[in-house]
PDB file of C-alpha atoms in Angstrom:
ATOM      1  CA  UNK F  21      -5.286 -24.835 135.750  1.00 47.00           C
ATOM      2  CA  UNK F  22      -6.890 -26.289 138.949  1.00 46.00           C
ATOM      3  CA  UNK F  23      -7.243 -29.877 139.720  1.00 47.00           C
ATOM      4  CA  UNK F  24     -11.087 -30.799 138.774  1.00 47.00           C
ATOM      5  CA  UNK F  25     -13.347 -32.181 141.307  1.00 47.00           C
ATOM      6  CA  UNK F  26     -12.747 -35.847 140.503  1.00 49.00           C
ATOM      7  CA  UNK F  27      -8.925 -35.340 141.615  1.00 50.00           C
ATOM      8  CA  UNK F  28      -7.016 -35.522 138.840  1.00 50.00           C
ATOM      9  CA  UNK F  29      -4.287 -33.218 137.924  1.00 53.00           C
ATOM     10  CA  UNK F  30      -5.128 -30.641 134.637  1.00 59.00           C
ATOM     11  CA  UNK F  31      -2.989 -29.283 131.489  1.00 56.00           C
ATOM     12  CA  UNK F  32      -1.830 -25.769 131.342  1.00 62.00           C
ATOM     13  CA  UNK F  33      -2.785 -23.462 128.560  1.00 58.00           C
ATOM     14  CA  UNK F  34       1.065 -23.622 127.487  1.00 59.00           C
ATOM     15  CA  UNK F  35       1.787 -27.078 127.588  1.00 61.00           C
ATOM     16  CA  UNK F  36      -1.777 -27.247 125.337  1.00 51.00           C
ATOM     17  CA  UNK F  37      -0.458 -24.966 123.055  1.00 52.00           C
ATOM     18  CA  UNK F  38       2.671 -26.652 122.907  1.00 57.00           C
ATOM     19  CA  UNK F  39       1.021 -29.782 122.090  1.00 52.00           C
ATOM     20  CA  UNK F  40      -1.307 -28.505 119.335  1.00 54.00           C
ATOM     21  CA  UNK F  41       1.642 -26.782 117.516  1.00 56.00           C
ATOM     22  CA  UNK F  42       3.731 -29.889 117.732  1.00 54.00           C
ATOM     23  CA  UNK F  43       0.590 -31.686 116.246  1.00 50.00           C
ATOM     24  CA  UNK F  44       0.069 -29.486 113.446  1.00 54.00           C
ATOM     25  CA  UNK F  45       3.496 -28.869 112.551  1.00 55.00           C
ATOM     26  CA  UNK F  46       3.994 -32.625 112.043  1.00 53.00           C
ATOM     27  CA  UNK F  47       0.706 -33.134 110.174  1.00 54.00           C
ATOM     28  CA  UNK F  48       2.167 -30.856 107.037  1.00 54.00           C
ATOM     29  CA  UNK F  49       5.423 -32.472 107.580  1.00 53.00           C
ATOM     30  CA  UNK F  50       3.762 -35.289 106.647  1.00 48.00           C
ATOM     31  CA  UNK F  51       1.168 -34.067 103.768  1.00 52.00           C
ATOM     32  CA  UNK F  52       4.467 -32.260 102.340  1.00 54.00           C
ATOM     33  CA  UNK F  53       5.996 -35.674 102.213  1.00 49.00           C
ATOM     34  CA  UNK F  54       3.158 -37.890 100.669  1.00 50.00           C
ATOM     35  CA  UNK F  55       2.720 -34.966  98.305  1.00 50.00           C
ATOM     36  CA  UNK F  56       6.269 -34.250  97.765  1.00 52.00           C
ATOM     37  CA  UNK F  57       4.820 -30.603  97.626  1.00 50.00           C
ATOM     38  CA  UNK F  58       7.246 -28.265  99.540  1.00 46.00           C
ATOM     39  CA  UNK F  59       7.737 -24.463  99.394  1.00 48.00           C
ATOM     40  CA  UNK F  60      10.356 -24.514  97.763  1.00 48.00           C
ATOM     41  CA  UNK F  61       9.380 -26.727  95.066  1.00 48.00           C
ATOM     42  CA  UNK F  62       6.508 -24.472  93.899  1.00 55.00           C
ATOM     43  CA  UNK F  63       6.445 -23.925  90.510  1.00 56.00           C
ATOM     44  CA  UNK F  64       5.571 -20.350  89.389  1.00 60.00           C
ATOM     45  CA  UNK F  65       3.094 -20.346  86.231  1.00 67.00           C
ATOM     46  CA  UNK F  66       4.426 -19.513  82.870  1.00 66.00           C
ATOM     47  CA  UNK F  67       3.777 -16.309  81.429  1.00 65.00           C
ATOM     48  CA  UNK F  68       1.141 -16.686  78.387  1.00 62.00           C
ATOM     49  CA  UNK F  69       2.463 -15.984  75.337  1.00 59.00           C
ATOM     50  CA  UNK F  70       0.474 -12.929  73.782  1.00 66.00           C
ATOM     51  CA  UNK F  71       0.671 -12.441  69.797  1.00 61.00           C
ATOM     52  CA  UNK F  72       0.625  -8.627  68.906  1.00 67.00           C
ATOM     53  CA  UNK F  73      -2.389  -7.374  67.356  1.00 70.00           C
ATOM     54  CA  UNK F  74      -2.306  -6.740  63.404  1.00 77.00           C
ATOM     55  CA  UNK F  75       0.596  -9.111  63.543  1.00 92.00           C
ATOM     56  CA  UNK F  76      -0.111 -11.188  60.353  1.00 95.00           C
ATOM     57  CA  UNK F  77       1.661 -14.644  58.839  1.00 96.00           C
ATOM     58  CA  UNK F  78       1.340 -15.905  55.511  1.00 97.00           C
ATOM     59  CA  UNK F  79      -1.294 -17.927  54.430  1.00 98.00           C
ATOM     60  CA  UNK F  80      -2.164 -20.366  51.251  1.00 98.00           C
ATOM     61  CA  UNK F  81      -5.806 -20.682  50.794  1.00 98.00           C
ATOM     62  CA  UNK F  82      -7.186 -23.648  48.176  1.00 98.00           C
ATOM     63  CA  UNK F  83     -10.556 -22.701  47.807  1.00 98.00           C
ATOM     64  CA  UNK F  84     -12.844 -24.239  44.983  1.00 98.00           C
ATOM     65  CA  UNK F  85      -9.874 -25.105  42.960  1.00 97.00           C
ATOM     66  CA  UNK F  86      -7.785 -21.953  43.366  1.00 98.00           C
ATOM     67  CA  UNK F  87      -5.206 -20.810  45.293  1.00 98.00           C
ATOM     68  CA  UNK F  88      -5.034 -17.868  47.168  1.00 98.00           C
ATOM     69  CA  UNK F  89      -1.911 -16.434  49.235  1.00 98.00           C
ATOM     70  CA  UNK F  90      -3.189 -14.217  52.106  1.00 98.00           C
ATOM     71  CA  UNK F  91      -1.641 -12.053  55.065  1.00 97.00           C
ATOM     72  CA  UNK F  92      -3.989 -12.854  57.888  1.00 97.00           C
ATOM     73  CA  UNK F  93      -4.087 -12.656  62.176  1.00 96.00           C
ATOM     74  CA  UNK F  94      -3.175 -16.048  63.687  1.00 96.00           C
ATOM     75  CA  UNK F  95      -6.279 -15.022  64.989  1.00 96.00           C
ATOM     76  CA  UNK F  96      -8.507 -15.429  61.909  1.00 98.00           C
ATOM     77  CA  UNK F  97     -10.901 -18.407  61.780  1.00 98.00           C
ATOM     78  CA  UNK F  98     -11.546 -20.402  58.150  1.00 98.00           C
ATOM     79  CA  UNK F  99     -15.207 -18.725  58.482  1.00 98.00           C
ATOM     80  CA  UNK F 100     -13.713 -14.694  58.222  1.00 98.00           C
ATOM     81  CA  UNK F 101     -11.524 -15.775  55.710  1.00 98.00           C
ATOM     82  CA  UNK F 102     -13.899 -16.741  53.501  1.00 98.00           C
ATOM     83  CA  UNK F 103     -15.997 -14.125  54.005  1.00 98.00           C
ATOM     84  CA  UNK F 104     -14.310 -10.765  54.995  1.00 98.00           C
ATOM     85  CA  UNK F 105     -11.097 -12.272  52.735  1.00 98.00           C
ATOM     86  CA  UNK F 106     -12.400 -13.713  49.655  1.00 98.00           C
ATOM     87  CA  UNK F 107     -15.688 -12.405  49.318  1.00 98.00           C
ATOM     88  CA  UNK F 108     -16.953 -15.440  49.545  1.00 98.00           C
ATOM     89  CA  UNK F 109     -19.876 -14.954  51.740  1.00 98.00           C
ATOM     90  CA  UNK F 110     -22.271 -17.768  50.769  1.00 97.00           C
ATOM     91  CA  UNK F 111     -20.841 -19.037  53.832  1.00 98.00           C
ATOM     92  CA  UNK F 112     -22.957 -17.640  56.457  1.00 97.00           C
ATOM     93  CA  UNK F 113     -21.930 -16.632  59.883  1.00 97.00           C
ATOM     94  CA  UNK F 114     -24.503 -17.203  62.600  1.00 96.00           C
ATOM     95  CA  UNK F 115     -23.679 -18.887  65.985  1.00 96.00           C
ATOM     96  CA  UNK F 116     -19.839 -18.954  65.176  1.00 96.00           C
ATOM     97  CA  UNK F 117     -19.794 -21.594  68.260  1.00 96.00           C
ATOM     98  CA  UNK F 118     -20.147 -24.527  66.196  1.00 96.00           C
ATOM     99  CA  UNK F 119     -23.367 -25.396  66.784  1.00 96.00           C
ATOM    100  CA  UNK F 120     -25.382 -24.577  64.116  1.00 97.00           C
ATOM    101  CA  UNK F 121     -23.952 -25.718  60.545  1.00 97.00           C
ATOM    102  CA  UNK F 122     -24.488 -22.855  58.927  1.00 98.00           C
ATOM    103  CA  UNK F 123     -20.876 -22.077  58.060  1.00 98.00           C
ATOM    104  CA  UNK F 124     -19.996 -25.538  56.639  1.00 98.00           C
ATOM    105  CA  UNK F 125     -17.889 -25.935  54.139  1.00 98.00           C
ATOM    106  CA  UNK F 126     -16.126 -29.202  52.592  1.00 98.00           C
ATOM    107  CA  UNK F 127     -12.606 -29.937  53.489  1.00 98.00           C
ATOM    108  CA  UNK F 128     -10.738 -32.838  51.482  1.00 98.00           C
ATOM    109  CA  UNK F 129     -14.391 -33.697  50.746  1.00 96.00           C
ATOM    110  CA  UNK F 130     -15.659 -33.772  54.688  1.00 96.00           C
ATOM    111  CA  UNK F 131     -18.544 -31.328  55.721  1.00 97.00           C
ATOM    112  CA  UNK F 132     -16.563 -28.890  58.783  1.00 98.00           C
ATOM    113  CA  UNK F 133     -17.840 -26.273  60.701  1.00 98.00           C
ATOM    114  CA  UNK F 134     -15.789 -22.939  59.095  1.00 98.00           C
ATOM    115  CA  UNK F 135     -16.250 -20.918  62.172  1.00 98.00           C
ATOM    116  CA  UNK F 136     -14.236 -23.898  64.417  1.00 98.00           C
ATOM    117  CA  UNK F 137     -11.592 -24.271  62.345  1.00 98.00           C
ATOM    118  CA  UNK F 138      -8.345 -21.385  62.035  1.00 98.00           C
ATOM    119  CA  UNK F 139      -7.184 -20.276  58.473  1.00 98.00           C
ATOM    120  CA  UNK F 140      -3.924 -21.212  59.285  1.00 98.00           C
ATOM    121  CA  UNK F 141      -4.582 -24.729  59.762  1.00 98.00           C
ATOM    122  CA  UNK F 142      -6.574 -24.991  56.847  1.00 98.00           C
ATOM    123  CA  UNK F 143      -3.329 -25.000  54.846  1.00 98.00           C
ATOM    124  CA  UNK F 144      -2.847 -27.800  52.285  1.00 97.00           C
ATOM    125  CA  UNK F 145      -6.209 -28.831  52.143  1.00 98.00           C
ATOM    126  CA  UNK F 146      -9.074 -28.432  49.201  1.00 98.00           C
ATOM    127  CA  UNK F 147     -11.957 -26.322  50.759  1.00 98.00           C
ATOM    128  CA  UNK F 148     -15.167 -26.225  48.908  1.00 98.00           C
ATOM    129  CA  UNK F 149     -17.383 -23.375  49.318  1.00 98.00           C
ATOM    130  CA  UNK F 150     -21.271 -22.977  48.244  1.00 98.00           C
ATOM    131  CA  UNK F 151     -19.745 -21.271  45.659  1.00 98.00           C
ATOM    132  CA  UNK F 152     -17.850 -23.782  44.380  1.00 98.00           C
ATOM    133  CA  UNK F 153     -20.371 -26.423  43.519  1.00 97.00           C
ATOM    134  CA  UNK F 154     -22.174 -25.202  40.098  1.00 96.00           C
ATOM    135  CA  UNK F 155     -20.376 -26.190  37.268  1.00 93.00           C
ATOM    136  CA  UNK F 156     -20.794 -25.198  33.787  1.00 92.00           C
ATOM    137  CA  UNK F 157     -23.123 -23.194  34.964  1.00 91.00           C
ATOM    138  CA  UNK F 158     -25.302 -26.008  36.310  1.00 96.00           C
ATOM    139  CA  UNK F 159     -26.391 -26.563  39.381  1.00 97.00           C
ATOM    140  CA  UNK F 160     -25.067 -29.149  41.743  1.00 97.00           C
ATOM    141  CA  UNK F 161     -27.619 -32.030  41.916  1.00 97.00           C
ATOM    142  CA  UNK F 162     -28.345 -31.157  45.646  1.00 98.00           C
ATOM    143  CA  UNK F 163     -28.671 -27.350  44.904  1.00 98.00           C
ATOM    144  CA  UNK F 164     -31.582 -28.637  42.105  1.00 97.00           C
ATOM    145  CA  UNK F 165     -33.202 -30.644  44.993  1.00 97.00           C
ATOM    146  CA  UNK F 166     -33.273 -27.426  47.326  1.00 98.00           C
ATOM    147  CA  UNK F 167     -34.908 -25.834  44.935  1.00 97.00           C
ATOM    148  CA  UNK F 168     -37.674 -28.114  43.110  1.00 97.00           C
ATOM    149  CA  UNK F 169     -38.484 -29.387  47.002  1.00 97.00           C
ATOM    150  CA  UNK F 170     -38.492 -25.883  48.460  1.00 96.00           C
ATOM    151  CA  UNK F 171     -36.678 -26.589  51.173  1.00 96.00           C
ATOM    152  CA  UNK F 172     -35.386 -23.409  52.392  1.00 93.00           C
ATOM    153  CA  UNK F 173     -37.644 -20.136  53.497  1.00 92.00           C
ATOM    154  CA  UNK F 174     -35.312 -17.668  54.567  1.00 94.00           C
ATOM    155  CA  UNK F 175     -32.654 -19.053  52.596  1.00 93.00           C
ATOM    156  CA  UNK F 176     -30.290 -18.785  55.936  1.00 94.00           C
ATOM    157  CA  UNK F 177     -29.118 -21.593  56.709  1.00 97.00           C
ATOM    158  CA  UNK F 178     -29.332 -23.170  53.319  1.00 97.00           C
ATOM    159  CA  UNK F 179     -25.603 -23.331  52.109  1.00 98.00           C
ATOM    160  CA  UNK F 180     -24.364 -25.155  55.179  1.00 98.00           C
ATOM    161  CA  UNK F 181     -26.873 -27.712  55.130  1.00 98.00           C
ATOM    162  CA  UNK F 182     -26.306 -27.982  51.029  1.00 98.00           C
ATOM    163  CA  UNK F 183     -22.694 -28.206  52.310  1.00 98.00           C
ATOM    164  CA  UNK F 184     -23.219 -30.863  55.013  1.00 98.00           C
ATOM    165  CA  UNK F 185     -25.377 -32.783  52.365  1.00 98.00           C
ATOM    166  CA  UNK F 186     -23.157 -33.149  49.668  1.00 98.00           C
ATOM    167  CA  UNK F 187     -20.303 -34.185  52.032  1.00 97.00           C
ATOM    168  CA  UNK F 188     -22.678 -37.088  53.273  1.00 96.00           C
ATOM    169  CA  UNK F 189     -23.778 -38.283  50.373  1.00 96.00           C
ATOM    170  CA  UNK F 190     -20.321 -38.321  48.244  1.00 94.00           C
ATOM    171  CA  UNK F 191     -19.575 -40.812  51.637  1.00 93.00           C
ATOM    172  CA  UNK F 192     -23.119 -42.493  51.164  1.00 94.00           C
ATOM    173  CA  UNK F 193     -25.393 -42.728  48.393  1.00 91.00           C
ATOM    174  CA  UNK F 194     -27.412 -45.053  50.085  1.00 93.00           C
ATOM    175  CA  UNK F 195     -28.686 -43.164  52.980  1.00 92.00           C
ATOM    176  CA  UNK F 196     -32.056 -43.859  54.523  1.00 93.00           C
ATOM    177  CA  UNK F 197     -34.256 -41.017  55.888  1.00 93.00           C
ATOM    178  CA  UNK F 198     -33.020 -41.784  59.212  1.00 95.00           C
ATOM    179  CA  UNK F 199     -29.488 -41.482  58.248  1.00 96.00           C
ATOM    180  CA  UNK F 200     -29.897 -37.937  56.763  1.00 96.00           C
ATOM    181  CA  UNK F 201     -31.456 -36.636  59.489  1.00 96.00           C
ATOM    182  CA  UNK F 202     -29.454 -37.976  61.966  1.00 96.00           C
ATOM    183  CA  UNK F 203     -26.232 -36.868  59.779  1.00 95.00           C
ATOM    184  CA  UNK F 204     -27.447 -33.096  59.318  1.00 97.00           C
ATOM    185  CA  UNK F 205     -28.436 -33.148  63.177  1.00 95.00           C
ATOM    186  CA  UNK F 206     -25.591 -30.915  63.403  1.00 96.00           C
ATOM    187  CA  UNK F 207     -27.400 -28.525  61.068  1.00 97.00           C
ATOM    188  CA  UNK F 208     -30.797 -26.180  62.593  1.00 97.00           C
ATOM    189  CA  UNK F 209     -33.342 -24.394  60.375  1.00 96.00           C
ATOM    190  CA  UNK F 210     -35.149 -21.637  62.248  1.00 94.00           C
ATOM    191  CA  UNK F 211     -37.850 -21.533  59.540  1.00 95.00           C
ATOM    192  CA  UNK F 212     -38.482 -25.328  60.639  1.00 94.00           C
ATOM    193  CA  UNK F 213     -38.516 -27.069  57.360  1.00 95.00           C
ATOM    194  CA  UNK F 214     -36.981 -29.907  58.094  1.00 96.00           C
ATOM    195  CA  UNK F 215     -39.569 -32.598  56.014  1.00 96.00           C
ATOM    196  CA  UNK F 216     -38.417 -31.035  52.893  1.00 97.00           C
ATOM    197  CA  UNK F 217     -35.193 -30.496  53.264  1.00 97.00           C
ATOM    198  CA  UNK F 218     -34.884 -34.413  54.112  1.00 97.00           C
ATOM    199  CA  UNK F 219     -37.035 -35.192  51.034  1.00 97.00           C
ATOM    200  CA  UNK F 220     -34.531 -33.583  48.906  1.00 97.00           C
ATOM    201  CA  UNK F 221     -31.302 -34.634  50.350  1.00 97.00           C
ATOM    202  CA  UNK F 222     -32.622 -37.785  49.544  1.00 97.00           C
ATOM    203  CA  UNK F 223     -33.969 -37.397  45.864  1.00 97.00           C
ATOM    204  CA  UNK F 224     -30.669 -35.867  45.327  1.00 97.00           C
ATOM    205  CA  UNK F 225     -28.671 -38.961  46.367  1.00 96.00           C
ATOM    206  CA  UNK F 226     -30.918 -41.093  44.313  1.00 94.00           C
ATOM    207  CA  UNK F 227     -30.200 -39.120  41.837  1.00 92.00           C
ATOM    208  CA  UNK F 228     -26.335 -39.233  42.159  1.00 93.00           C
ATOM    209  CA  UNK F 229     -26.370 -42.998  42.679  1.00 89.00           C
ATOM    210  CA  UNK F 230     -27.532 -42.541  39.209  1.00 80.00           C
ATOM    211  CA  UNK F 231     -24.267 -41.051  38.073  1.00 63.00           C
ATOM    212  CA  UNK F 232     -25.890 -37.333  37.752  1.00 57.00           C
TER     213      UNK F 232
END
């Protein structure tokens, strides 16, 4: 380049580009250092492991006091065996995200969202169904709330919030208004009728803190 007007002497385009290479070359020297990230030390991902479809395992079910041995995808949420297994379809399938209660069931006495949970690790544990609550022929005391209280329209969403009532109250039997409704938050009625549905979770714990 020529000298500028004030005199002093300018940089050729090589010795620039020499510069700016030397510059850059050092600055991921150095981020290759602090990083300890190098080329060669790039790890390549690991290949997923993919199960075969149809491939089934064995699996033992306890479900309302019996014991079923089933051949079932890895695959295969709590929810479908129930329902597309068992025949048990009082357990109702609606968001299957978890979200809206209506496939609870009891495991070793807690409500659980059937759709969230696999088959396979439901082994060794005592899973109540809707089914499974009548005894005798009777009614559970929560089912006979439901019903003298009306709390259910469509009828939907009913067994998971029965579900997710009973599994509260066998914890509590003491609950306040507030309590139920903030335990059953978990639990949505399209139909909207909420009020009642409180008013008989809570006649039905009065009436198993009287022993019924």
């Amino acid at each position: 380049m020529a000298s500028g007007g004030n005199g002093r002497k300018g940089v050729s385009r090589r010795e620039f580009l020499k510069v700016t290479g030397a510059v850059t070359g050092a600055g991921a020297a150095l981020t290759e250092l602090l990083t300890g990230r190098t080329e060669e030390a790039t790890v390549a991902p690991q290949k997923l492991v993919r199960i075969p479809k149809n491939q089934t395992v064995p699996v033992t079910l306890k479900v309302n006091g019996k014991v079923y041995k089933l051949k079932l995808e890895p695959r295969v949420t709590l929810l479908d065996a129930l329902r597309n297994h068992l025949n048990l379809t009082g357990t109702k399938k609606v968001c299957n995200k978890g979200e809206c209660g209506a496939c609870t069931v009891l495991m070793d006495g807690k409500p659980v969202n059937s759709c969230m949970i696999l088959a396979v690790d439901a082994e060794g544990h005592d899973i109540v169904t809707i089914e499974g609550l009548a005894k005798g022929g009777k009614l559970h005391p929560v089912q006979e709330a439901f019903v003298e209280h009306d709390a259910m329209q469509c009828g939907f969403c009913t067994p998971g919030f029965i579900m997710a009532a009973v599994g509260i109250i066998n914890q509590n039997k003491t609950l306040t208004l507030e309590e139920i409704r903030r335990a059953l938050s978990g639990n949505i009625c399209r139909c909207g009728v909420y009020p009642r549905i409180l008013e008989a979770v809570a006649d039905a714990a009065k009436r198993m803190r009287g022993g019924a």
